[in-house]
Amino acid sequence: MNGNFVDSGEVLDRQLARALAELSGDTTPEVQQATALLSAAVRSGHVCLDLWRPPALATAEDALEGQAPDWDPRDWLAALRGSRLVGSGDGDTPLVLDASGRLYLRRYWEYERQVAASLKERALACDDRPLSPVVRQLVRELFTEPGGEPREPNWQQVAALVALRRKLCVITGGPGTGKTYSVANVLALLFAQAQERGQRRPRVELLAPTGKAAQRLSESLQANKEKIRALAQARALTSIAEAAEAIPTEAKTIHRCLGVVGESSVRFYHNADNPLAVDVVVVDESSMIDLSLVAHLLAALPAHARLVLVGDENQLASVEAGSVLGDICNLGAHSTFSRAQWEWLERETGGSVAVPGDAPASSGLWDCIVRLRRNFRYGAYSGIGRLADAICRGDASAAWQALHSNDGSVRAAAPLWPRQLSAELRQSCREQFASYIRESDAQARLREFGKFRVLCANRSGPVGVSFLNQAIEWELEGAGLLQNTRERWYDARPVLVTENNYWVRLFNGDLGIVMAQGKQAPRVVFPGSRLGEVRELAPGRLPEHETAFAMTIHKSQGSEFDVVEVILPRLGSPLLTRELLYTAVTRAKSSVRVHADQATFEQAVNQRIQRSSGLRDALWG
């Protein structure tokens, strides 16, 4: 990952290095430095420390002595190989050095091996039986567009077929490409297939990494379930209408599904010895899931169960260590199905797909990955669509031009001065937030608040979340929209939960609004577990939280807003990356404005997050 890693967390890095040195008696400077830097790397999202391609932390101040370490990989490798702290994987050494020069904390080395082995095994498991005539017809009917045959190929149809055939299916694509619609169809088809084969209906778990993402998945599946029901009724597809009725819509967090033991983040009730009672697991927003959580989920998954991973490989990776979805998808590399899979798809679609000339002979992970290409939300020529596409391709010039096009969906604004709101942002906040503040009904407030958000890269700093939330509060009070903002529980205050609390069923990312109208005691309302429901809680029952007029781009993942204001930090910030900008822009459904100068914007487009990991090599070779 880019950037300087010298921060308060280095105290822990130093302590770890010294503790291991004292326990082992190995005080070799290179070993202590490597241990401290490895700890810093994991804190910063890396799975390991690649000694041949060290991230920026390796050239920062020495984590032990305040001096820049001399970095010669050959010397460091020699020192590590001679240390009793380091092994090649056998035994129980706290550090593991692999043959490629990657240094791991043992726990992460084991996670990586477990995830790679499980995914490779699942990737090769497939059902080669032909679909029944009924299911084959349903596949064609569900994905036939008005006025003719499916587009060639229809990638949503391909995704459904891959999920029917294989134990592992990865459905990736940008916002608006129909990922959740594909999932709803997959579930309906699996139910229909089970009925045709005389089997019981599959047990399904719908999962997401955060409470907010789980809520969005529930809402989206409910809407898509209605679409399938309407289509089935219009075309008299009785079997799919029955299957659609059975599509579950209640999603939960992965932690809740696995069952956290105590306060631990690495001990779960469901594990390899006590697997989940499930036949199909769907995981949405998979780009947000870290290596540790994926390892625990795979361990708890029964061997017979299907796993469907859904996400956008171009989005920001998890806050914790790893970039699992990007590694699984081999982000940036070309891949295609094997010849056998293409031939199966050609047969089952009635010839609407053809076998390409570069199809490999052998089967593997590449047979499990489907990229949805067509955007149903933006359209090929919309401003947001063209901007997102240019950012994805790393074409800074085209992205800057798209930002300044005449399309009303994208706009540019000058960067914010430190600790100042621009006139444009002040006006936007007054106009956009007024609608939710004026609502007296809790459900209407939640709905209206979800239409607009200010997104920024930093939590702190002169243009960070903390400053922006306070400044927007003052602006709205000055405009007469809010009152008594010096009081903590003022009416219409939006709050974002920042930790999981299973006792009150609130999770990191959940968003609520204070209702304190008239003489009633303040209460905080959150969306309920069912669509259209509202939960009320006394303020004192809330877990850790913060005001949420503005939020970090990381926290916005899994959310969508009609209108978005994106505040980029100043030129040179290590947070300025392509993934950050792409994630921010694609949170908007109808309009986005980016506050940045050209140099800052182009740095963001050109700079990619590079996380050290061995998972991609383990999966793809």
PDB file of N, CA and C in Angstrom, residues 113-126 166-168 298 301-305 363-365 368 618-619:
ATOM      1  N   ARG A 113      -2.993 -19.980   2.986  1.00  0.00           N
ATOM      2  CA  ARG A 113      -2.947 -21.359   2.495  1.00  0.00           C
ATOM      3  C   ARG A 113      -4.327 -21.991   2.541  1.00  0.00           C
ATOM      4  N   GLN A 114      -5.057 -21.775   3.632  1.00  0.00           N
ATOM      5  CA  GLN A 114      -6.387 -22.369   3.769  1.00  0.00           C
ATOM      6  C   GLN A 114      -7.348 -21.832   2.714  1.00  0.00           C
ATOM      7  N   VAL A 115      -7.319 -20.515   2.491  1.00  0.00           N
ATOM      8  CA  VAL A 115      -8.217 -19.909   1.502  1.00  0.00           C
ATOM      9  C   VAL A 115      -7.886 -20.414   0.099  1.00  0.00           C
ATOM     10  N   ALA A 116      -6.604 -20.436  -0.248  1.00  0.00           N
ATOM     11  CA  ALA A 116      -6.200 -20.896  -1.587  1.00  0.00           C
ATOM     12  C   ALA A 116      -6.609 -22.344  -1.819  1.00  0.00           C
ATOM     13  N   ALA A 117      -6.354 -23.205  -0.837  1.00  0.00           N
ATOM     14  CA  ALA A 117      -6.688 -24.622  -0.993  1.00  0.00           C
ATOM     15  C   ALA A 117      -8.193 -24.828  -1.130  1.00  0.00           C
ATOM     16  N   SER A 118      -8.975 -24.121  -0.302  1.00  0.00           N
ATOM     17  CA  SER A 118     -10.427 -24.276  -0.343  1.00  0.00           C
ATOM     18  C   SER A 118     -11.009 -23.780  -1.659  1.00  0.00           C
ATOM     19  N   LEU A 119     -10.556 -22.624  -2.125  1.00  0.00           N
ATOM     20  CA  LEU A 119     -11.086 -22.075  -3.374  1.00  0.00           C
ATOM     21  C   LEU A 119     -10.702 -22.927  -4.573  1.00  0.00           C
ATOM     22  N   LYS A 120      -9.485 -23.418  -4.600  1.00  0.00           N
ATOM     23  CA  LYS A 120      -9.047 -24.258  -5.733  1.00  0.00           C
ATOM     24  C   LYS A 120      -9.830 -25.565  -5.768  1.00  0.00           C
ATOM     25  N   GLU A 121     -10.094 -26.116  -4.596  1.00  0.00           N
ATOM     26  CA  GLU A 121     -10.881 -27.352  -4.545  1.00  0.00           C
ATOM     27  C   GLU A 121     -12.302 -27.109  -5.029  1.00  0.00           C
ATOM     28  N   ARG A 122     -12.901 -26.024  -4.574  1.00  0.00           N
ATOM     29  CA  ARG A 122     -14.270 -25.709  -4.999  1.00  0.00           C
ATOM     30  C   ARG A 122     -14.332 -25.362  -6.482  1.00  0.00           C
ATOM     31  N   ALA A 123     -13.277 -24.718  -6.990  1.00  0.00           N
ATOM     32  CA  ALA A 123     -13.270 -24.305  -8.393  1.00  0.00           C
ATOM     33  C   ALA A 123     -13.335 -25.507  -9.338  1.00  0.00           C
ATOM     34  N   LEU A 124     -12.825 -26.628  -8.905  1.00  0.00           N
ATOM     35  CA  LEU A 124     -12.800 -27.809  -9.769  1.00  0.00           C
ATOM     36  C   LEU A 124     -14.049 -28.674  -9.627  1.00  0.00           C
ATOM     37  N   ALA A 125     -14.872 -28.391  -8.620  1.00  0.00           N
ATOM     38  CA  ALA A 125     -16.079 -29.190  -8.398  1.00  0.00           C
ATOM     39  C   ALA A 125     -17.218 -28.650  -9.249  1.00  0.00           C
ATOM     40  N   CYS A 126     -17.734 -29.486 -10.133  1.00  0.00           N
ATOM     41  CA  CYS A 126     -18.842 -29.021 -10.982  1.00  0.00           C
ATOM     42  C   CYS A 126     -19.785 -30.169 -11.303  1.00  0.00           C
ATOM     43  N   ARG A 166     -21.409 -24.977 -10.930  1.00  0.00           N
ATOM     44  CA  ARG A 166     -20.189 -25.078 -10.136  1.00  0.00           C
ATOM     45  C   ARG A 166     -20.436 -24.787  -8.661  1.00  0.00           C
ATOM     46  N   LYS A 167     -19.553 -25.341  -7.813  1.00  0.00           N
ATOM     47  CA  LYS A 167     -19.635 -25.107  -6.362  1.00  0.00           C
ATOM     48  C   LYS A 167     -19.174 -23.698  -5.999  1.00  0.00           C
ATOM     49  N   LEU A 168     -18.389 -23.067  -6.880  1.00  0.00           N
ATOM     50  CA  LEU A 168     -17.921 -21.701  -6.654  1.00  0.00           C
ATOM     51  C   LEU A 168     -18.290 -20.850  -7.858  1.00  0.00           C
ATOM     52  N   LEU A 298     -14.922 -19.889   4.883  1.00  0.00           N
ATOM     53  CA  LEU A 298     -14.673 -21.096   4.092  1.00  0.00           C
ATOM     54  C   LEU A 298     -14.526 -22.320   4.989  1.00  0.00           C
ATOM     55  N   LEU A 301     -17.922 -23.682   5.901  1.00  0.00           N
ATOM     56  CA  LEU A 301     -18.793 -24.022   4.778  1.00  0.00           C
ATOM     57  C   LEU A 301     -18.735 -25.531   4.521  1.00  0.00           C
ATOM     58  N   PRO A 302     -19.875 -26.229   4.525  1.00  0.00           N
ATOM     59  CA  PRO A 302     -19.851 -27.667   4.234  1.00  0.00           C
ATOM     60  C   PRO A 302     -19.306 -27.944   2.833  1.00  0.00           C
ATOM     61  N   ALA A 303     -18.722 -29.106   2.653  1.00  0.00           N
ATOM     62  CA  ALA A 303     -18.089 -29.438   1.372  1.00  0.00           C
ATOM     63  C   ALA A 303     -19.086 -29.416   0.222  1.00  0.00           C
ATOM     64  N   HIS A 304     -20.351 -29.769   0.491  1.00  0.00           N
ATOM     65  CA  HIS A 304     -21.326 -29.859  -0.602  1.00  0.00           C
ATOM     66  C   HIS A 304     -21.907 -28.498  -0.990  1.00  0.00           C
ATOM     67  N   ALA A 305     -21.714 -27.469  -0.157  1.00  0.00           N
ATOM     68  CA  ALA A 305     -22.406 -26.192  -0.344  1.00  0.00           C
ATOM     69  C   ALA A 305     -21.838 -25.393  -1.510  1.00  0.00           C
ATOM     70  N   SER A 363      -9.532 -26.952 -16.869  1.00  0.00           N
ATOM     71  CA  SER A 363     -10.457 -26.224 -16.022  1.00  0.00           C
ATOM     72  C   SER A 363      -9.723 -25.666 -14.811  1.00  0.00           C
ATOM     73  N   GLY A 364     -10.281 -24.629 -14.219  1.00  0.00           N
ATOM     74  CA  GLY A 364      -9.655 -24.019 -13.056  1.00  0.00           C
ATOM     75  C   GLY A 364     -10.494 -22.877 -12.536  1.00  0.00           C
ATOM     76  N   LEU A 365      -9.878 -22.011 -11.743  1.00  0.00           N
ATOM     77  CA  LEU A 365     -10.589 -20.888 -11.144  1.00  0.00           C
ATOM     78  C   LEU A 365     -11.224 -19.995 -12.204  1.00  0.00           C
ATOM     79  N   CYS A 368     -14.918 -20.089 -12.928  1.00  0.00           N
ATOM     80  CA  CYS A 368     -15.859 -19.699 -11.882  1.00  0.00           C
ATOM     81  C   CYS A 368     -16.146 -18.206 -11.860  1.00  0.00           C
ATOM     82  N   ALA A 618      -0.869 -18.066  -5.430  1.00  0.00           N
ATOM     83  CA  ALA A 618      -1.313 -19.397  -5.021  1.00  0.00           C
ATOM     84  C   ALA A 618      -2.512 -19.864  -5.843  1.00  0.00           C
ATOM     85  N   LEU A 619      -3.364 -18.924  -6.259  1.00  0.00           N
ATOM     86  CA  LEU A 619      -4.557 -19.281  -7.028  1.00  0.00           C
ATOM     87  C   LEU A 619      -4.295 -19.384  -8.515  1.00  0.00           C
TER      88      LEU A 619
END
